[in-house]
Amino acid sequence: MRAALLVVTVLASSLTSPAWSQDAGRTADAAEPPLLDGIDGTGLETAAQWDTQRPALLRLLATEMFGAMPTDRFAVSATRVERDDAAVGGRATRSQWVVELSRGERKLAIDLLVYVPNERDGPAPAFLGLNFKGNHTIQPDEAIRVPTTWMANDAKFDVKDNRASAAARGRRAVRWPVERIIDRGYALATAYYGDIDPDFDDGFENGLHALLGEDGASTLGTIGAWAFGLSHLLDALGSVDGIDPEQVAVFGHSRLGKTALWAGANEPRFWFAISNDSGCGGAALSRRRQGETLAVIQRVFPHWFTKRFLRYADHEDDLPFDQHHLISLMAPRPVYVASASEDDWADPRGEYLAAFHASPAWELHGARGLAGTSFPETPDTALGEGAVGYHLRAGKHDVTAWDWGRFLDFADRHRSR
């Protein structure tokens, strides 16, 4: 099966109120450790030096934060279970797939929902992203399958006894503007994140972890499992007609924004990565200790990260890296970081600073990093002209039409056709 690329539908200062500087060219709140110091303390001055140290940086984040990715990939099969050539008012082809990951006798099934625009000159670039409440929530279409895997109880989405309900059809459509994405010439693919791995502290016994066996399951955090699953969904997209395998972007909001960054760092086939309101453990600098901190996130969600990461709670200054290093792992491919002005829990300024201080990795490669040298003074401001994009949207922790407009504009700037 031919592998495919799809756009997937995840600075530090120790001061609590860092000083802001806009002088001396590209300066802002200091980042620790400085990106171009390199992880071994030897300065990085060329793209070749960056490319040489990148694998060691990736291993460092895997060891200390997300857990090591399995060295052996799963076998992947994709079976189409439904297709409609006249979806979205005739403007798109909708298909639904059961993607099976297997290792020996162990198997895992993931429902993948795909929309491909019918009006196109050739294969379409795509967004690939995981969703929180099931594929059926992104559109009211009654043909979309309802997940049968574990889901956290939620009265707002009619989830009872840890099972999704068809009554929630279309309730997250605002976060997934299918019509707008299709009309701009992009495909969209999404899967329920719980199909890959359940989002609770289960001792790493279920979902994708169950395929790894006792040794592998103990080293990979749940964010790492979601990211590893996304890489395999790219393989499955090779069965979908009409998608450009070289222009697939990975998208995620909140904890799935953290996942999108880690998926993009580990999977070089992703065209670019979008992190929306990802906050602590995602795009926000840990050393700032603003909003959600490492101590809080690890107390509430200990399963997201490797067990070694627990020791940095309330000891952020001991980290041998910060989140600008995570973002920099996308270089020289593009990356986009999005914040919301009222989302203090995700530390918008910290997200901006991480993107800012990751930018030298692109500049070493002769590309423009983040445009602008200061945090936006007013909301609804986008800095998307370079290979590193950023915007500050007015409002709360969410994904809106304004966000998607900026993501699509950024994709337009970087698409090859």
Tab-separated table of C-alpha atoms in Angstrom:
chain	number	residue	atom	x	y	z
A	1	MET	CA	0.000	0.000	0.000
A	2	ARG	CA	1.369	3.432	-0.893
A	3	ALA	CA	1.689	5.673	2.155
A	4	ALA	CA	-0.163	9.002	1.999
A	5	LEU	CA	0.252	12.417	3.582
A	6	LEU	CA	-2.838	14.191	4.906
A	7	VAL	CA	-3.283	17.433	6.810
A	8	VAL	CA	-4.362	16.081	10.158
A	9	THR	CA	-8.224	17.005	11.183
A	10	VAL	CA	-0.580	17.748	19.136
A	11	LEU	CA	11.384	32.186	26.116
A	12	ALA	CA	10.977	30.523	28.954
A	13	SER	CA	11.648	32.786	31.777
A	14	SER	CA	11.333	31.647	35.348
A	15	LEU	CA	9.649	34.957	36.144
A	16	THR	CA	5.887	34.993	36.500
A	17	SER	CA	5.643	38.347	34.705
A	18	PRO	CA	8.491	38.381	32.168
A	19	ALA	CA	9.857	41.655	30.904
A	20	TRP	CA	9.138	42.402	27.276
A	21	SER	CA	11.747	43.646	24.859
A	22	GLN	CA	11.318	44.710	21.249
A	23	ASP	CA	14.754	46.180	20.631
A	24	ALA	CA	17.924	44.640	19.222
A	25	GLY	CA	16.130	43.120	16.260
A	26	ARG	CA	14.866	39.604	16.936
A	27	THR	CA	14.731	39.684	20.706
A	28	ALA	CA	12.008	38.862	23.185
A	29	ASP	CA	11.727	37.188	26.579
A	30	ALA	CA	14.797	34.998	26.938
A	31	ALA	CA	14.460	31.314	26.133
A	32	GLU	CA	16.136	28.681	28.276
A	33	PRO	CA	17.936	26.708	27.110
A	34	PRO	CA	18.636	28.844	24.009
A	35	LEU	CA	17.762	26.831	20.920
A	36	LEU	CA	21.025	27.388	19.080
A	37	ASP	CA	23.170	26.393	22.049
A	38	GLY	CA	22.434	22.816	21.021
A	39	ILE	CA	21.650	20.101	23.538
A	40	ASP	CA	25.340	19.354	24.108
A	41	GLY	CA	26.290	23.004	24.582
A	42	THR	CA	28.059	23.375	21.252
A	43	GLY	CA	26.705	26.263	19.244
A	44	LEU	CA	24.674	25.629	16.089
A	45	GLU	CA	25.524	27.928	13.200
A	46	THR	CA	24.523	26.039	10.067
A	47	ALA	CA	21.653	23.975	8.726
A	48	ALA	CA	23.961	20.958	8.557
A	49	GLN	CA	24.754	21.272	12.263
A	50	TRP	CA	21.042	21.554	13.052
A	51	ASP	CA	20.203	18.494	10.983
A	52	THR	CA	22.953	16.547	12.730
A	53	GLN	CA	21.706	17.343	16.239
A	54	ARG	CA	17.987	17.014	15.477
A	55	PRO	CA	17.800	13.203	16.054
A	56	ALA	CA	19.390	13.630	19.488
A	57	LEU	CA	16.895	16.370	20.367
A	58	LEU	CA	14.015	14.143	19.244
A	59	ARG	CA	15.336	11.298	21.432
A	60	LEU	CA	15.690	13.668	24.390
A	61	LEU	CA	12.038	14.734	24.239
A	62	ALA	CA	10.991	11.116	23.769
A	63	THR	CA	13.000	9.950	26.772
A	64	GLU	CA	12.103	12.759	29.140
A	65	MET	CA	8.575	13.746	28.086
A	66	PHE	CA	6.477	11.784	25.586
A	67	GLY	CA	7.955	8.299	25.730
A	68	ALA	CA	9.835	6.488	22.993
A	69	MET	CA	8.002	5.622	19.792
A	70	PRO	CA	7.961	1.880	19.044
A	71	THR	CA	10.739	0.874	16.679
A	72	ASP	CA	8.462	-1.508	14.761
A	73	ARG	CA	5.379	-0.193	13.005
A	74	PHE	CA	2.076	-2.033	13.006
A	75	ALA	CA	0.630	-3.722	9.966
A	76	VAL	CA	-2.107	-1.503	8.479
A	77	SER	CA	-5.171	-2.451	6.459
A	78	ALA	CA	-7.965	-0.097	5.368
A	79	THR	CA	-11.434	-1.255	4.367
A	80	ARG	CA	-13.953	1.186	2.922
A	81	VAL	CA	-17.362	0.671	4.504
A	82	GLU	CA	-19.287	3.603	2.992
A	83	ARG	CA	-19.029	6.129	0.169
A	84	ASP	CA	-21.154	9.027	-1.099
A	85	ASP	CA	-19.984	10.837	-4.236
A	86	ALA	CA	-22.511	13.655	-3.703
A	87	ALA	CA	-21.835	14.658	-0.091
A	88	VAL	CA	-21.799	18.276	1.108
A	89	GLY	CA	-24.450	19.264	-1.428
A	90	GLY	CA	-22.643	17.435	-4.197
A	91	ARG	CA	-19.369	19.280	-3.642
A	92	ALA	CA	-17.436	16.406	-2.048
A	93	THR	CA	-16.988	12.661	-1.910
A	94	ARG	CA	-17.370	11.283	1.599
A	95	SER	CA	-15.897	7.907	2.469
A	96	GLN	CA	-15.658	5.982	5.715
A	97	TRP	CA	-12.969	3.430	6.437
A	98	VAL	CA	-12.172	0.892	9.110
A	99	VAL	CA	-8.423	1.098	9.603
A	100	GLU	CA	-7.037	-1.962	11.349
A	101	LEU	CA	-3.653	-1.869	13.072
A	102	SER	CA	-2.222	-5.243	14.001
A	103	ARG	CA	0.795	-6.829	15.608
A	104	GLY	CA	0.615	-10.581	15.679
A	105	GLU	CA	-2.738	-11.591	17.113
A	106	ARG	CA	-3.378	-8.137	18.614
A	107	LYS	CA	-5.605	-5.811	16.572
A	108	LEU	CA	-7.052	-2.307	16.864
A	109	ALA	CA	-9.835	-0.836	14.683
A	110	ILE	CA	-10.097	2.912	13.981
A	111	ASP	CA	-12.983	4.566	12.114
A	112	LEU	CA	-11.650	7.131	9.630
A	113	LEU	CA	-13.959	9.706	8.008
A	114	VAL	CA	-12.703	11.418	4.823
A	115	TYR	CA	-14.055	14.249	2.641
A	116	VAL	CA	-12.416	14.974	-0.738
A	117	PRO	CA	-13.491	17.947	-2.903
A	118	ASN	CA	-15.055	16.964	-6.215
A	119	GLU	CA	-13.957	20.201	-7.903
A	120	ARG	CA	-10.173	19.934	-8.201
A	121	ASP	CA	-7.488	19.922	-10.892
A	122	GLY	CA	-5.616	17.019	-9.334
A	123	PRO	CA	-5.064	15.344	-5.972
A	124	ALA	CA	-6.074	17.676	-3.132
A	125	PRO	CA	-3.948	18.668	-0.153
A	126	ALA	CA	-5.582	17.619	3.093
A	127	PHE	CA	-5.987	18.214	6.805
A	128	LEU	CA	-5.899	15.236	9.153
A	129	GLY	CA	-7.028	15.681	12.743
A	130	LEU	CA	-8.378	13.699	15.661
A	131	ASN	CA	-11.697	14.682	17.227
A	132	PHE	CA	-12.897	14.440	20.835
A	133	LYS	CA	-16.498	13.206	20.592
A	134	GLY	CA	-16.724	10.968	17.536
A	135	ASN	CA	-16.828	11.418	13.771
A	136	HIS	CA	-20.616	11.817	13.863
A	137	THR	CA	-20.284	15.064	15.830
A	138	ILE	CA	-18.493	16.978	13.056
A	139	GLN	CA	-21.498	16.844	10.679
A	140	PRO	CA	-25.237	16.110	11.163
A	141	ASP	CA	-25.179	13.494	8.387
A	142	GLU	CA	-26.975	10.347	9.560
A	143	ALA	CA	-24.707	8.133	7.475
A	144	ILE	CA	-21.659	8.862	9.646
A	145	ARG	CA	-20.805	5.988	11.962
A	146	VAL	CA	-21.022	6.426	15.744
A	147	PRO	CA	-18.006	5.161	17.713
A	148	THR	CA	-18.426	2.104	19.910
A	149	THR	CA	-15.210	2.494	21.905
A	150	TRP	CA	-14.947	3.981	25.406
A	151	MET	CA	-15.878	7.665	25.773
A	152	ALA	CA	-15.967	9.830	28.889
A	153	ASN	CA	-19.513	10.465	30.098
A	154	ASP	CA	-20.760	13.867	28.975
A	155	ALA	CA	-24.399	14.982	29.176
A	156	LYS	CA	-23.796	17.748	26.626
A	157	PHE	CA	-23.006	15.097	24.009
A	158	ASP	CA	-25.431	12.453	25.292
A	159	VAL	CA	-22.616	10.133	26.329
A	160	LYS	CA	-23.897	7.682	28.938
A	161	ASP	CA	-22.314	4.543	30.364
A	162	ASN	CA	-19.158	5.556	28.479
A	163	ARG	CA	-20.825	5.098	25.082
A	164	ALA	CA	-21.466	7.701	22.386
A	165	SER	CA	-24.973	8.441	21.153
A	166	ALA	CA	-26.316	9.309	17.697
A	167	ALA	CA	-28.169	12.183	19.376
A	168	ALA	CA	-24.922	14.174	19.292
A	169	ARG	CA	-24.746	14.321	15.504
A	170	GLY	CA	-23.359	17.627	14.280
A	171	ARG	CA	-22.769	19.151	17.728
A	172	ARG	CA	-19.130	19.908	16.953
A	173	ALA	CA	-19.710	21.060	13.375
A	174	VAL	CA	-18.577	24.577	14.296
A	175	ARG	CA	-15.089	23.211	14.971
A	176	TRP	CA	-14.997	21.325	11.679
A	177	PRO	CA	-16.208	23.648	8.862
A	178	VAL	CA	-16.316	20.913	6.242
A	179	GLU	CA	-17.996	23.063	3.569
A	180	ARG	CA	-15.437	25.843	3.899
A	181	ILE	CA	-12.489	23.439	3.785
A	182	ILE	CA	-13.881	21.689	0.724
A	183	ASP	CA	-14.658	24.969	-1.060
A	184	ARG	CA	-11.054	26.091	-0.546
A	185	GLY	CA	-9.870	22.949	-2.349
A	186	TYR	CA	-8.731	20.850	0.620
A	187	ALA	CA	-9.608	17.358	1.776
A	188	LEU	CA	-10.357	16.586	5.420
A	189	ALA	CA	-9.867	13.363	7.366
A	190	THR	CA	-10.682	12.747	11.020
A	191	ALA	CA	-10.935	9.949	13.562
A	192	TYR	CA	-12.131	9.766	17.162
A	193	TYR	CA	-9.056	9.949	19.391
A	194	GLY	CA	-10.450	7.315	21.761
A	195	ASP	CA	-10.384	4.793	18.920
A	196	ILE	CA	-6.585	5.018	19.097
A	197	ASP	CA	-6.154	5.153	22.859
A	198	PRO	CA	-8.580	5.915	25.716
A	199	ASP	CA	-8.061	9.228	27.490
A	200	PHE	CA	-7.897	8.070	31.095
A	201	ASP	CA	-5.264	6.614	33.391
A	202	ASP	CA	-5.792	2.917	32.634
A	203	GLY	CA	-2.269	1.754	33.375
A	204	PHE	CA	-1.526	1.727	29.624
A	205	GLU	CA	-3.495	-1.482	29.155
A	206	ASN	CA	-6.038	-0.577	26.452
A	207	GLY	CA	-6.221	0.868	22.963
A	208	LEU	CA	-2.959	1.159	21.058
A	209	HIS	CA	-1.015	0.281	24.202
A	210	ALA	CA	-2.579	-3.182	24.175
A	211	LEU	CA	-0.819	-3.855	20.857
A	212	LEU	CA	2.592	-3.014	22.294
A	213	GLY	CA	2.809	-5.670	24.979
A	214	GLU	CA	4.066	-5.097	28.507
A	215	ASP	CA	7.497	-3.706	27.618
A	216	GLY	CA	6.400	-1.119	25.036
A	217	ALA	CA	3.255	-0.047	26.864
A	218	SER	CA	5.192	1.099	29.912
A	219	THR	CA	7.337	3.618	28.014
A	220	LEU	CA	4.888	5.430	25.713
A	221	GLY	CA	2.571	8.134	27.047
A	222	THR	CA	-0.944	8.514	25.651
A	223	ILE	CA	-0.022	11.624	23.624
A	224	GLY	CA	2.716	9.531	22.048
A	225	ALA	CA	0.187	6.777	21.332
A	226	TRP	CA	-2.174	9.232	19.597
A	227	ALA	CA	0.752	10.573	17.562
A	228	PHE	CA	1.867	7.060	16.589
A	229	GLY	CA	-1.702	6.268	15.554
A	230	LEU	CA	-1.834	9.369	13.347
A	231	SER	CA	1.286	8.198	11.529
A	232	HIS	CA	-0.483	4.928	10.721
A	233	LEU	CA	-3.589	6.775	9.542
A	234	LEU	CA	-1.314	8.374	6.957
A	235	ASP	CA	-0.538	4.890	5.702
A	236	ALA	CA	-4.258	4.146	5.455
A	237	LEU	CA	-4.858	7.316	3.421
A	238	GLY	CA	-2.920	5.660	0.619
A	239	SER	CA	-6.179	3.832	-0.127
A	240	VAL	CA	-8.153	7.075	-0.565
A	241	ASP	CA	-8.409	8.495	-4.074
A	242	GLY	CA	-7.991	12.223	-4.608
A	243	ILE	CA	-5.547	13.101	-1.798
A	244	ASP	CA	-2.090	14.537	-2.480
A	245	PRO	CA	0.311	12.318	-0.491
A	246	GLU	CA	2.919	15.066	-0.280
A	247	GLN	CA	0.632	17.746	1.135
A	248	VAL	CA	-1.035	16.416	4.263
A	249	ALA	CA	-1.037	18.569	7.396
A	250	VAL	CA	-1.711	17.361	10.930
A	251	PHE	CA	-4.107	19.473	13.009
A	252	GLY	CA	-5.048	19.358	16.673
A	253	HIS	CA	-6.779	21.420	19.353
A	254	SER	CA	-5.889	21.505	23.068
A	255	ARG	CA	-4.382	18.137	24.122
A	256	LEU	CA	-4.615	17.108	20.494
A	257	GLY	CA	-2.623	20.243	19.596
A	258	LYS	CA	0.161	18.827	21.757
A	259	THR	CA	-0.316	15.584	19.844
A	260	ALA	CA	-0.117	17.328	16.458
A	261	LEU	CA	3.259	18.860	17.322
A	262	TRP	CA	4.669	15.532	18.491
A	263	ALA	CA	3.180	13.689	15.498
A	264	GLY	CA	4.724	16.220	13.130
A	265	ALA	CA	8.091	15.975	14.870
A	266	ASN	CA	8.199	12.188	14.518
A	267	GLU	CA	6.560	11.760	11.110
A	268	PRO	CA	8.486	13.533	8.329
A	269	ARG	CA	5.729	12.802	5.808
A	270	PHE	CA	3.471	15.420	7.390
A	271	TRP	CA	3.448	18.561	5.265
A	272	PHE	CA	3.054	20.864	8.271
A	273	ALA	CA	1.570	20.823	11.764
A	274	ILE	CA	-1.091	23.031	13.383
A	275	SER	CA	-1.236	23.429	17.155
A	276	ASN	CA	-4.395	25.213	18.351
A	277	ASP	CA	-4.574	26.338	22.015
A	278	SER	CA	-2.231	23.504	23.039
A	279	GLY	CA	-0.821	25.179	26.164
A	280	CYS	CA	1.237	23.302	28.739
A	281	GLY	CA	3.058	20.346	27.253
A	282	GLY	CA	2.317	21.717	23.786
A	283	ALA	CA	3.327	25.136	22.466
A	284	ALA	CA	3.512	27.061	25.783
A	285	LEU	CA	6.843	27.455	27.544
A	286	SER	CA	6.939	25.397	30.736
A	287	ARG	CA	9.370	27.659	32.594
A	288	ARG	CA	6.875	30.551	32.559
A	289	ARG	CA	4.618	28.635	34.972
A	290	GLN	CA	1.569	30.467	33.644
A	291	GLY	CA	-1.932	28.999	33.542
A	292	GLU	CA	-1.782	25.204	33.587
A	293	THR	CA	1.585	24.132	34.988
A	294	LEU	CA	3.463	20.842	34.826
A	295	ALA	CA	2.399	20.029	38.382
A	296	VAL	CA	-1.283	20.531	37.537
A	297	ILE	CA	-1.257	18.723	34.203
A	298	GLN	CA	0.612	15.734	35.567
A	299	ARG	CA	-1.673	15.447	38.580
A	300	VAL	CA	-4.822	15.443	36.427
A	301	PHE	CA	-3.482	13.695	33.324
A	302	PRO	CA	-0.528	11.523	34.401
A	303	HIS	CA	-1.077	9.172	31.455
A	304	TRP	CA	-0.319	11.769	28.790
A	305	PHE	CA	3.442	11.710	29.279
A	306	THR	CA	6.213	9.293	30.142
A	307	LYS	CA	6.691	8.597	33.846
A	308	ARG	CA	10.090	10.320	33.783
A	309	PHE	CA	8.383	13.626	33.009
A	310	LEU	CA	6.709	13.606	36.428
A	311	ARG	CA	9.967	14.638	38.101
A	312	TYR	CA	9.878	18.076	36.430
A	313	ALA	CA	6.624	19.091	38.145
A	314	ASP	CA	7.513	22.206	40.204
A	315	HIS	CA	11.079	21.785	38.891
A	316	GLU	CA	10.720	23.331	35.448
A	317	ASP	CA	14.183	24.896	35.569
A	318	ASP	CA	15.671	21.389	35.559
A	319	LEU	CA	14.227	20.631	32.130
A	320	PRO	CA	17.001	20.120	29.561
A	321	PHE	CA	14.681	21.678	26.942
A	322	ASP	CA	11.496	23.728	26.672
A	323	GLN	CA	8.638	23.815	24.222
A	324	HIS	CA	10.435	25.947	21.644
A	325	HIS	CA	12.572	22.839	21.133
A	326	LEU	CA	9.450	20.779	20.414
A	327	ILE	CA	8.217	23.291	17.831
A	328	SER	CA	11.676	23.523	16.236
A	329	LEU	CA	11.594	19.813	15.400
A	330	MET	CA	9.256	20.643	12.501
A	331	ALA	CA	12.014	22.614	10.726
A	332	PRO	CA	12.427	23.110	7.850
A	333	ARG	CA	8.775	22.078	7.264
A	334	PRO	CA	6.163	24.740	8.152
A	335	VAL	CA	4.385	24.891	11.510
A	336	TYR	CA	1.472	26.969	12.824
A	337	VAL	CA	0.729	27.894	16.445
A	338	ALA	CA	-2.649	29.421	17.357
A	339	SER	CA	-3.771	31.049	20.619
A	340	ALA	CA	-6.931	32.649	22.027
A	341	SER	CA	-6.877	35.937	23.942
A	342	GLU	CA	-9.039	34.708	26.857
A	343	ASP	CA	-7.396	31.300	27.114
A	344	ASP	CA	-5.173	32.146	30.072
A	345	TRP	CA	-4.964	28.456	31.052
A	346	ALA	CA	-3.010	27.794	27.809
A	347	ASP	CA	-0.763	30.887	28.250
A	348	PRO	CA	-1.086	32.621	24.837
A	349	ARG	CA	2.050	34.723	25.389
A	350	GLY	CA	4.004	31.586	26.236
A	351	GLU	CA	2.790	29.954	23.030
A	352	TYR	CA	3.888	32.982	21.012
A	353	LEU	CA	7.302	33.039	22.694
A	354	ALA	CA	7.911	29.369	21.981
A	355	ALA	CA	7.131	29.902	18.286
A	356	PHE	CA	9.336	33.010	18.267
A	357	HIS	CA	12.322	31.272	19.832
A	358	ALA	CA	11.914	28.173	17.659
A	359	SER	CA	12.290	30.335	14.542
A	360	PRO	CA	16.123	30.237	14.333
A	361	ALA	CA	15.844	26.592	13.258
A	362	TRP	CA	14.133	27.771	10.052
A	363	GLU	CA	16.438	30.727	9.628
A	364	LEU	CA	19.439	28.365	9.635
A	365	HIS	CA	17.794	26.698	6.630
A	366	GLY	CA	17.374	30.014	4.815
A	367	ALA	CA	13.660	30.287	5.529
A	368	ARG	CA	11.769	33.017	7.329
A	369	GLY	CA	10.666	32.098	10.818
A	370	LEU	CA	7.937	33.917	12.714
A	371	ALA	CA	7.077	37.305	11.229
A	372	GLY	CA	7.071	40.081	13.833
A	373	THR	CA	9.101	40.505	16.994
A	374	SER	CA	6.378	41.177	19.552
A	375	PHE	CA	3.290	39.515	20.940
A	376	PRO	CA	0.203	40.895	19.133
A	377	GLU	CA	-1.176	43.980	20.854
A	378	THR	CA	-4.732	43.241	19.750
A	379	PRO	CA	-6.625	39.962	19.183
A	380	ASP	CA	-7.535	38.684	15.730
A	381	THR	CA	-3.973	39.290	14.572
A	382	ALA	CA	-2.177	36.745	12.391
A	383	LEU	CA	1.559	36.497	11.733
A	384	GLY	CA	1.535	33.890	9.001
A	385	GLU	CA	3.909	35.179	6.339
A	386	GLY	CA	6.858	32.959	7.274
A	387	ALA	CA	7.392	29.229	7.672
A	388	VAL	CA	6.393	29.641	11.329
A	389	GLY	CA	2.870	30.997	11.644
A	390	TYR	CA	1.102	32.354	14.717
A	391	HIS	CA	-2.176	34.041	15.499
A	392	LEU	CA	-3.995	35.424	18.510
A	393	ARG	CA	-7.755	35.078	18.151
A	394	ALA	CA	-10.246	36.955	20.308
A	395	GLY	CA	-12.147	34.645	22.621
A	396	LYS	CA	-11.846	31.476	24.638
A	397	HIS	CA	-10.411	27.962	24.356
A	398	ASP	CA	-12.034	26.693	21.159
A	399	VAL	CA	-11.686	26.238	17.399
A	400	THR	CA	-13.612	28.798	15.343
A	401	ALA	CA	-14.236	29.800	11.747
A	402	TRP	CA	-11.667	32.596	12.189
A	403	ASP	CA	-9.039	30.042	13.215
A	404	TRP	CA	-9.761	27.883	10.183
A	405	GLY	CA	-9.566	30.895	7.903
A	406	ARG	CA	-6.004	31.511	9.041
A	407	PHE	CA	-5.066	27.813	8.765
A	408	LEU	CA	-6.356	27.734	5.197
A	409	ASP	CA	-4.530	30.966	4.304
A	410	PHE	CA	-1.290	29.488	5.697
A	411	ALA	CA	-1.819	26.292	3.709
A	412	ASP	CA	-2.437	28.343	0.552
A	413	ARG	CA	0.920	30.066	0.997
A	414	HIS	CA	2.780	26.781	1.254
A	415	ARG	CA	0.939	24.480	-1.153
A	416	SER	CA	2.806	23.566	-4.293
A	417	ARG	CA	-0.256	23.554	-6.558
